[in-house]
Amino acid sequence: MTALFNFQSLLMVILLTICTSTYAHYVFPGIIDRNKENYVVGVFWKCARVGERLSPYVSLACLIMAGSVFMGQW
């Protein structure tokens, strides 16, 4: 099953995109800020903004997702 048809996998992909974009913006701020008007890279800029401004909620969602994946394997 792909991540588009499984809701939990889709949420995991979205969370990983937010976390990766935030880290990439922290390490290379010029690349993401310069291309924020571009449609493809603009999505990563928006995800980086969500990760920066809502970081406590994103981290809580990552912990919940990790717990659900860990508990699902037992």
mmCIF file of C-alpha atoms in Angstrom:
data_model
loop_
_atom_site.group_PDB
_atom_site.id
_atom_site.type_symbol
_atom_site.label_atom_id
_atom_site.label_comp_id
_atom_site.label_asym_id
_atom_site.label_seq_id
_atom_site.Cartn_x
_atom_site.Cartn_y
_atom_site.Cartn_z
ATOM 1 C CA MET A 1 0.000 0.000 0.000
ATOM 2 C CA THR A 2 1.316 3.445 -0.800
ATOM 3 C CA ALA A 3 1.372 6.372 1.595
ATOM 4 C CA LEU A 4 -1.510 7.988 -0.277
ATOM 5 C CA PHE A 5 -3.968 5.234 0.617
ATOM 6 C CA ASN A 6 -2.903 4.599 4.193
ATOM 7 C CA PHE A 7 -3.797 7.508 6.465
ATOM 8 C CA GLN A 8 -1.139 6.769 9.089
ATOM 9 C CA SER A 9 1.566 6.586 6.417
ATOM 10 C CA LEU A 10 0.349 9.848 4.888
ATOM 11 C CA LEU A 11 0.586 11.571 8.272
ATOM 12 C CA MET A 12 4.077 10.168 8.733
ATOM 13 C CA VAL A 13 5.183 11.481 5.332
ATOM 14 C CA ILE A 14 3.770 14.922 6.153
ATOM 15 C CA LEU A 15 5.515 15.005 9.542
ATOM 16 C CA LEU A 16 8.808 13.880 8.028
ATOM 17 C CA THR A 17 8.502 16.549 5.328
ATOM 18 C CA ILE A 18 7.884 19.230 7.956
ATOM 19 C CA CYS A 19 10.810 18.092 10.106
ATOM 20 C CA THR A 20 13.189 17.727 7.160
ATOM 21 C CA SER A 21 12.225 21.097 5.710
ATOM 22 C CA THR A 22 12.710 22.797 9.066
ATOM 23 C CA TYR A 23 16.159 21.245 9.479
ATOM 24 C CA ALA A 24 17.146 22.118 5.910
ATOM 25 C CA HIS A 25 16.015 25.713 6.453
ATOM 26 C CA TYR A 26 18.100 25.874 9.626
ATOM 27 C CA VAL A 27 21.229 24.554 7.867
ATOM 28 C CA PHE A 28 20.769 26.224 4.439
ATOM 29 C CA PRO A 29 18.422 29.206 4.933
ATOM 30 C CA GLY A 30 19.327 30.906 1.663
ATOM 31 C CA ILE A 31 18.282 28.041 -0.572
ATOM 32 C CA ILE A 32 14.765 27.706 0.788
ATOM 33 C CA ASP A 33 14.147 31.444 1.303
ATOM 34 C CA ARG A 34 15.319 32.307 -2.198
ATOM 35 C CA ASN A 35 12.929 29.822 -3.820
ATOM 36 C CA LYS A 36 9.816 30.438 -1.716
ATOM 37 C CA GLU A 37 7.878 31.803 -4.718
ATOM 38 C CA ASN A 38 8.578 28.646 -6.728
ATOM 39 C CA TYR A 39 5.736 26.121 -6.484
ATOM 40 C CA VAL A 40 7.857 23.034 -5.843
ATOM 41 C CA VAL A 41 10.351 24.536 -3.386
ATOM 42 C CA GLY A 42 7.649 26.824 -1.976
ATOM 43 C CA VAL A 43 5.981 23.788 -0.420
ATOM 44 C CA PHE A 44 9.185 23.093 1.509
ATOM 45 C CA TRP A 45 9.346 26.749 2.595
ATOM 46 C CA LYS A 46 5.799 26.502 3.925
ATOM 47 C CA CYS A 47 6.590 23.244 5.715
ATOM 48 C CA ALA A 48 9.665 24.888 7.257
ATOM 49 C CA ARG A 49 7.501 27.758 8.537
ATOM 50 C CA VAL A 50 5.036 25.308 10.066
ATOM 51 C CA GLY A 51 7.909 23.446 11.718
ATOM 52 C CA GLU A 52 9.409 26.653 13.109
ATOM 53 C CA ARG A 53 6.222 28.236 14.396
ATOM 54 C CA LEU A 54 4.421 25.139 15.636
ATOM 55 C CA SER A 55 7.460 23.205 16.845
ATOM 56 C CA PRO A 56 5.958 22.024 20.177
ATOM 57 C CA TYR A 57 2.931 20.596 18.382
ATOM 58 C CA VAL A 58 5.025 19.051 15.615
ATOM 59 C CA SER A 59 7.319 17.407 18.162
ATOM 60 C CA LEU A 60 4.321 16.112 20.098
ATOM 61 C CA ALA A 61 2.852 14.713 16.879
ATOM 62 C CA CYS A 62 6.203 13.035 16.117
ATOM 63 C CA LEU A 63 6.254 11.443 19.570
ATOM 64 C CA ILE A 64 2.685 10.208 19.194
ATOM 65 C CA MET A 65 3.455 8.831 15.735
ATOM 66 C CA ALA A 66 6.583 7.098 17.038
ATOM 67 C CA GLY A 67 4.602 5.604 19.898
ATOM 68 C CA SER A 68 1.879 4.342 17.587
ATOM 69 C CA VAL A 69 4.439 2.760 15.255
ATOM 70 C CA PHE A 70 6.293 1.199 18.209
ATOM 71 C CA MET A 71 3.114 -0.158 19.771
ATOM 72 C CA GLY A 72 1.888 -1.438 16.422
ATOM 73 C CA GLN A 73 4.897 -3.718 16.066
ATOM 74 C CA TRP A 74 4.228 -5.513 19.371
#
